[in-house]
Short mmCIF file of C-alpha atoms in Angstrom, two decimals:
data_model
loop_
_atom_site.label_atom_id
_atom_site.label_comp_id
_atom_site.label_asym_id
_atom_site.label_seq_id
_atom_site.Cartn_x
_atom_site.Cartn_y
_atom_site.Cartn_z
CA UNK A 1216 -72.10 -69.40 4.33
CA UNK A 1217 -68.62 -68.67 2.91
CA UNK A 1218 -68.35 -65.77 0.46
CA UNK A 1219 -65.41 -65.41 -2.02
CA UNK A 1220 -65.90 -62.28 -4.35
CA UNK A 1221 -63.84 -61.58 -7.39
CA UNK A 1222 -63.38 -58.06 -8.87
CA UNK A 1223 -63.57 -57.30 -11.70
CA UNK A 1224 -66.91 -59.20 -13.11
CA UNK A 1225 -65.77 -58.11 -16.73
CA UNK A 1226 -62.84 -56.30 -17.67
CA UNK A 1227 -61.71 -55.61 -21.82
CA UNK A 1228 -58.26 -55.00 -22.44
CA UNK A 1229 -55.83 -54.27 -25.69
CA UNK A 1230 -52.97 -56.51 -26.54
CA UNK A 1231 -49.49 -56.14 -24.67
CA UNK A 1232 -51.54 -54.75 -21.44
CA UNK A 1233 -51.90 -56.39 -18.09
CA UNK A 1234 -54.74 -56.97 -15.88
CA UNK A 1235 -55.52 -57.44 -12.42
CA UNK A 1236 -58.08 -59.59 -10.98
CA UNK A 1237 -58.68 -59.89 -7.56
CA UNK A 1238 -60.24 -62.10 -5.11
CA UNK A 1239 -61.37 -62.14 -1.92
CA UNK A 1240 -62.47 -64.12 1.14
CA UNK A 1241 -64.85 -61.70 2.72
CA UNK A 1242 -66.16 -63.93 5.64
CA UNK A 1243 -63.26 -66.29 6.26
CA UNK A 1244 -59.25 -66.89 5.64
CA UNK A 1245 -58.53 -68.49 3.26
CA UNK A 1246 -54.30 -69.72 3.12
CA UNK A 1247 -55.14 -71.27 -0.16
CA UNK A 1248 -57.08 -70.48 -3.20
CA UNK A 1249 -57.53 -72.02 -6.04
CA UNK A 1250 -57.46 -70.05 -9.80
CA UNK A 1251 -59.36 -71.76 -12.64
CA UNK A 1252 -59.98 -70.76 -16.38
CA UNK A 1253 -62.79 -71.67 -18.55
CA UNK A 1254 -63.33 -71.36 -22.22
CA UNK A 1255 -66.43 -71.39 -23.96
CA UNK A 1256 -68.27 -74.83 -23.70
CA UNK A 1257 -65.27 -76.76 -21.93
CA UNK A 1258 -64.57 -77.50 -18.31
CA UNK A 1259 -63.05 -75.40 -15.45
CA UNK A 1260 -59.40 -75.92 -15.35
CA UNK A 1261 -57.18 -75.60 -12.63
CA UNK A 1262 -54.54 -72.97 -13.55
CA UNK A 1263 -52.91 -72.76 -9.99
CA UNK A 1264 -52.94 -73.09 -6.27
CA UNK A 1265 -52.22 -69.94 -4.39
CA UNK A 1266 -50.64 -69.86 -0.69
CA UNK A 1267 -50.80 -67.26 1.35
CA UNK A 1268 -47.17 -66.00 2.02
CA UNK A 1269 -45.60 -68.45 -0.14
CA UNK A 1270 -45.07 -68.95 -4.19
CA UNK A 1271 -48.18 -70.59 -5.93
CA UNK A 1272 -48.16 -73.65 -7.57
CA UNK A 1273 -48.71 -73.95 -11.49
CA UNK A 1274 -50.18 -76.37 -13.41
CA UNK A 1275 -48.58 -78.20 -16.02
CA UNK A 1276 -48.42 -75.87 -19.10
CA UNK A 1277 -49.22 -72.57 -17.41
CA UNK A 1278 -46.39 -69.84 -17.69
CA UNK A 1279 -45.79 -68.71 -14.41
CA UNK A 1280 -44.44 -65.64 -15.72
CA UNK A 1281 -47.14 -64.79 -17.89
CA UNK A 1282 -49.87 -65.48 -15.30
CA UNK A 1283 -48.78 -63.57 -11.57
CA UNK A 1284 -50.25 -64.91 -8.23
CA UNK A 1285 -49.68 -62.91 -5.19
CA UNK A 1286 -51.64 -64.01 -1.85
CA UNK A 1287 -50.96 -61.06 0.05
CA UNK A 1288 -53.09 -61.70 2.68
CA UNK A 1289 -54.96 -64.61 4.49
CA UNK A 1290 -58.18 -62.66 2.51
CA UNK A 1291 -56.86 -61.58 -0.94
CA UNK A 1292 -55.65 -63.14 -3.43
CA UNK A 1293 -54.49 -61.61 -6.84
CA UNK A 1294 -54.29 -62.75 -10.47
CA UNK A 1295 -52.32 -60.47 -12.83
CA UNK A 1296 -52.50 -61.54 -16.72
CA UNK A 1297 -49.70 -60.09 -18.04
CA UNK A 1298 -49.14 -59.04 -21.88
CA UNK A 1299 -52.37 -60.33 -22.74
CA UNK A 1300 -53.14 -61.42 -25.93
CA UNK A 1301 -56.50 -62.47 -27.40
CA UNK A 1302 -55.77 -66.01 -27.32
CA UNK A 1303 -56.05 -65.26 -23.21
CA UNK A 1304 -59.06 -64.38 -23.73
CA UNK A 1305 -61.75 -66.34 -21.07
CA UNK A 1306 -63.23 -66.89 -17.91
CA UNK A 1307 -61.37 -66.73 -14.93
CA UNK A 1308 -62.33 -67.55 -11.69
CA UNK A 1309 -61.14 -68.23 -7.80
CA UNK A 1310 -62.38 -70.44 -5.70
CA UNK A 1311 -61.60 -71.32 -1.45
CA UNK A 1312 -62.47 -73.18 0.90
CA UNK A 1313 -64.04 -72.54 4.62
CA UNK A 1314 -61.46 -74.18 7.22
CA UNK A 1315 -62.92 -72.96 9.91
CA UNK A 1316 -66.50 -73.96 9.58
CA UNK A 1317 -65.97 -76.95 8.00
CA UNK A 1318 -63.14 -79.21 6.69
CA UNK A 1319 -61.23 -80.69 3.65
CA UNK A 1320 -64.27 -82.27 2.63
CA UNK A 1321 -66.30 -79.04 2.81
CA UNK A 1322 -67.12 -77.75 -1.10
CA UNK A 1323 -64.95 -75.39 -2.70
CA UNK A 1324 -67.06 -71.66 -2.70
CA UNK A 1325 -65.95 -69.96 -6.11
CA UNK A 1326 -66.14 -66.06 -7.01
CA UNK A 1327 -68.20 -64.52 -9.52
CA UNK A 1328 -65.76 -65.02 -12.23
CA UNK A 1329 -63.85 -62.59 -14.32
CA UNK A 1330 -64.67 -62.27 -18.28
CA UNK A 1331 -61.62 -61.46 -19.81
CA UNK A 1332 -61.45 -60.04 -23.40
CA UNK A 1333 -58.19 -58.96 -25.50
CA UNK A 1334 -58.74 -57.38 -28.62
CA UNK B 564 -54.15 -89.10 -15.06
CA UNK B 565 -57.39 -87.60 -14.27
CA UNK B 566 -60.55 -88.02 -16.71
CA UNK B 567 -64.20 -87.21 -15.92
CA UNK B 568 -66.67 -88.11 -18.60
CA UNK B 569 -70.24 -86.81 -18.29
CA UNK B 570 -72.54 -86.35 -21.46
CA UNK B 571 -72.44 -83.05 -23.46
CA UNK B 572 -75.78 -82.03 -23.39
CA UNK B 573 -79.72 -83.28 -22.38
CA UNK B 574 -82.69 -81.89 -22.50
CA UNK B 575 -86.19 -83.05 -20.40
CA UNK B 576 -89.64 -81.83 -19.87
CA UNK B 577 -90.57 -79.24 -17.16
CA UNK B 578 -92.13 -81.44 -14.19
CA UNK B 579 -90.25 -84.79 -14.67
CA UNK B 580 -87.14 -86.28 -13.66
CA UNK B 581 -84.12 -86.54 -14.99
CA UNK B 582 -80.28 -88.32 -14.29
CA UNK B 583 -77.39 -87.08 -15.22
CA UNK B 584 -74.38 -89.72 -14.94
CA UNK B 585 -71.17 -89.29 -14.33
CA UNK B 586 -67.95 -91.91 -14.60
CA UNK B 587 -64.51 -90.92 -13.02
CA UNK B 588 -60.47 -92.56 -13.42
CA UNK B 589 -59.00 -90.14 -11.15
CA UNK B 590 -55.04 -91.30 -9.74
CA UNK B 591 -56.85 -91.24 -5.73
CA UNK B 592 -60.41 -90.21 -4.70
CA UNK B 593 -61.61 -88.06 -1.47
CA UNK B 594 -65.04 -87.51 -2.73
CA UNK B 595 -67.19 -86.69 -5.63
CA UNK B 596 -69.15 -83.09 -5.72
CA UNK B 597 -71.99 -81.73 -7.93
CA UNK B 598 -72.03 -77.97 -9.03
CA UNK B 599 -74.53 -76.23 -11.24
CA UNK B 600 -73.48 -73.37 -13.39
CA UNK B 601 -75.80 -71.10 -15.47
CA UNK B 602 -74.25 -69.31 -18.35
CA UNK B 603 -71.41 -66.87 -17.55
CA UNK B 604 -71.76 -67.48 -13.56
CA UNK B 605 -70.08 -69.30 -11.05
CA UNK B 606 -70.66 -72.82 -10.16
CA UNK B 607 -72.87 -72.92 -7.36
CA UNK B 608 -72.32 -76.15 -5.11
CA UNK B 609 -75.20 -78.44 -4.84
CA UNK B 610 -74.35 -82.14 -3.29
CA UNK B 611 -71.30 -84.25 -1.99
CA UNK B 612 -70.47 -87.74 -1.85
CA UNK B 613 -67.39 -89.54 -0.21
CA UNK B 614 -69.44 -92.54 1.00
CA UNK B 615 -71.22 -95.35 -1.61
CA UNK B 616 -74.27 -94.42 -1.52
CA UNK B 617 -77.69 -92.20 -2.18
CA UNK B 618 -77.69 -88.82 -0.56
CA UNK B 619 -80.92 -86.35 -1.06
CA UNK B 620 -81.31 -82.63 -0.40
CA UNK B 621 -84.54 -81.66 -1.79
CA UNK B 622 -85.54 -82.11 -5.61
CA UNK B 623 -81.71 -83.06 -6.33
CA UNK B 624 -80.12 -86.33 -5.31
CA UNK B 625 -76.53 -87.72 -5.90
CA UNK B 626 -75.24 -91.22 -5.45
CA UNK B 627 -72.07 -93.06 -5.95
CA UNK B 628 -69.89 -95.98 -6.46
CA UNK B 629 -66.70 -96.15 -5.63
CA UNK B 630 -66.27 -99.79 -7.14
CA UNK B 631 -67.12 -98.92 -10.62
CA UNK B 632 -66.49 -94.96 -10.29
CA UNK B 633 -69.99 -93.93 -10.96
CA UNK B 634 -72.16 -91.19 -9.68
CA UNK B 635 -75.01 -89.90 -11.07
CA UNK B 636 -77.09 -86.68 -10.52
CA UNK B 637 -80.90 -86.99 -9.99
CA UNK B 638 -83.17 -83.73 -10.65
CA UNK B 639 -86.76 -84.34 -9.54
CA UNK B 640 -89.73 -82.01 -10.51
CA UNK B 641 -88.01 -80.15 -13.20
CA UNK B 642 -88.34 -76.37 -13.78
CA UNK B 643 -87.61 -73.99 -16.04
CA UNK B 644 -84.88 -72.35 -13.83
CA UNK B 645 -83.28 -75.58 -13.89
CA UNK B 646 -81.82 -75.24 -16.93
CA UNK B 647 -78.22 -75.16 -16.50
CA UNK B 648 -74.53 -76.69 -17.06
CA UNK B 649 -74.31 -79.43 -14.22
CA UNK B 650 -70.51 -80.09 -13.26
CA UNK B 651 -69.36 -83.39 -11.58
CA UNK B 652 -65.89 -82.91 -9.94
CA UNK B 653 -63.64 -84.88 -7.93
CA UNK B 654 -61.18 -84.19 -5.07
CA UNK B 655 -58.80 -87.14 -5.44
CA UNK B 656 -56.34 -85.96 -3.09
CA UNK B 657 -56.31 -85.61 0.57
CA UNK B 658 -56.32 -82.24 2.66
CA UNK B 659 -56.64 -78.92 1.03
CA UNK B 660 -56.78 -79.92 -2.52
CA UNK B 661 -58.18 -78.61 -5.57
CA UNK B 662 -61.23 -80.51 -7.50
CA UNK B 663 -60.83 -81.94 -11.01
CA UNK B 664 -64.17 -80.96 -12.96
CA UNK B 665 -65.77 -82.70 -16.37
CA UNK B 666 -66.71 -80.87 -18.78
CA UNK B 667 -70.39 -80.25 -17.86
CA UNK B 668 -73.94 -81.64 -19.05
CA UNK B 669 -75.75 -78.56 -20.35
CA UNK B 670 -79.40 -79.52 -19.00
CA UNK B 671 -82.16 -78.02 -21.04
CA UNK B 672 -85.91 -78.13 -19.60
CA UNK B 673 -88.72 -77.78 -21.99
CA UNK B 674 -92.25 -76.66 -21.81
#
């Protein structure tokens, strides 16, 4: 089935730094992948949609500036939390979907996650 | 606006059966998944309904109703591994489009 894998699984950062965190389709292309955060005990929320060779889109009260997409690549796609601050601090994770195989009903396959931590 | 209420947490006996329900007000709706997620992994996809209906893959079932917004979750034979966060999400617009999850039921089995 489809595989999306997301590097790095944990990453701890200080304050004012930036981190990368990538993702990748490894068995399929994937022109659009979706970002999500989770904090402790709530639900995933969608943070933005990210199209291959075009801008993403944001969700309402998500900083565009603060959070960088780049999809490079019909395979890779990057989030880079920039400044970080400890209130960033959470799960972050990518998720795609397998056009190929399947269509826009097919499930969304998610990464591993990424546990951020800013002290 | 989009809301998906499911409750917080349950907890059921190793062996027996248990539903987990799941109401949705979502602005369109393209069908209504089930994920499970254990603690600090990523949701792992486990049923899919678009159609009213009962659909079964195993020990877990999912049905829905698109009249009163409704689906439910049905976990037969419970074991221990089965504890989990169980997420109901829906995709309530058409082609390539993200899904809106709940918050999660955090399932706990007991001995």
């Amino acid at each position: 089935g489809a595989v999306v894998s997301q590097h790095p699984s944990r990453v701890i950062c200080k304050s004012g730094t930036s981190v990368k965190i990538e993702c990748r389709s490894l068995d399929f292309q994937a022109t659009t992948m979706f970002w999500y955060r989770q904090f402790p005990k709530q639900s995933l929320m969608l943070m933005a949609t990210s199209n291959e060779g075009s801008k993403a889109t944001y969700e309402q009260g998500v900083e565009k500036d603060k959070f960088l997409i780049n999809h490079a690549s019909l395979t890779l796609s990057t989030l880079t939390v920039t400044s970080a601050h400890p209130e960033d601090s959470s799960f972050y994770i990518c998720s795609a979907r397998d056009l190929l195989r399947t269509d826009y009903n097919s499930p969304l396959h998610f990464g591993n996650g990424t546990r951020l931590t800013v002290t | 606006g989009q809301n998906i209420d499911q409750p917080t947490e349950m907890t059921a006996t190793e062996g027996a059966i248990v539903q987990i329900n799941c109401t949705y007000q979502t602005s369109g709706f393209n069908g209504l998944f089930w994920y499970q997620q254990h603690a600090g992994e990523a949701p792992t996809f486990l049923s899919y309904n678009v159609l009213d209906g009962l659909e079964e893959k195993g020990r877990f079932s999912s049905f829905l109703s698109r009249s009163k917004g409704y689906s439910y979750l049905l976990l037969k034979e419970l074991q221990m591994k089965d504890s989990a966060s169980y997420l109901c999400a829906v995709r309530s617009n058409s082609g390539n489009t993200p899904l809106v999850f709940g918050k999660g039921t955090r399932l706990s089995v007991i001995a």
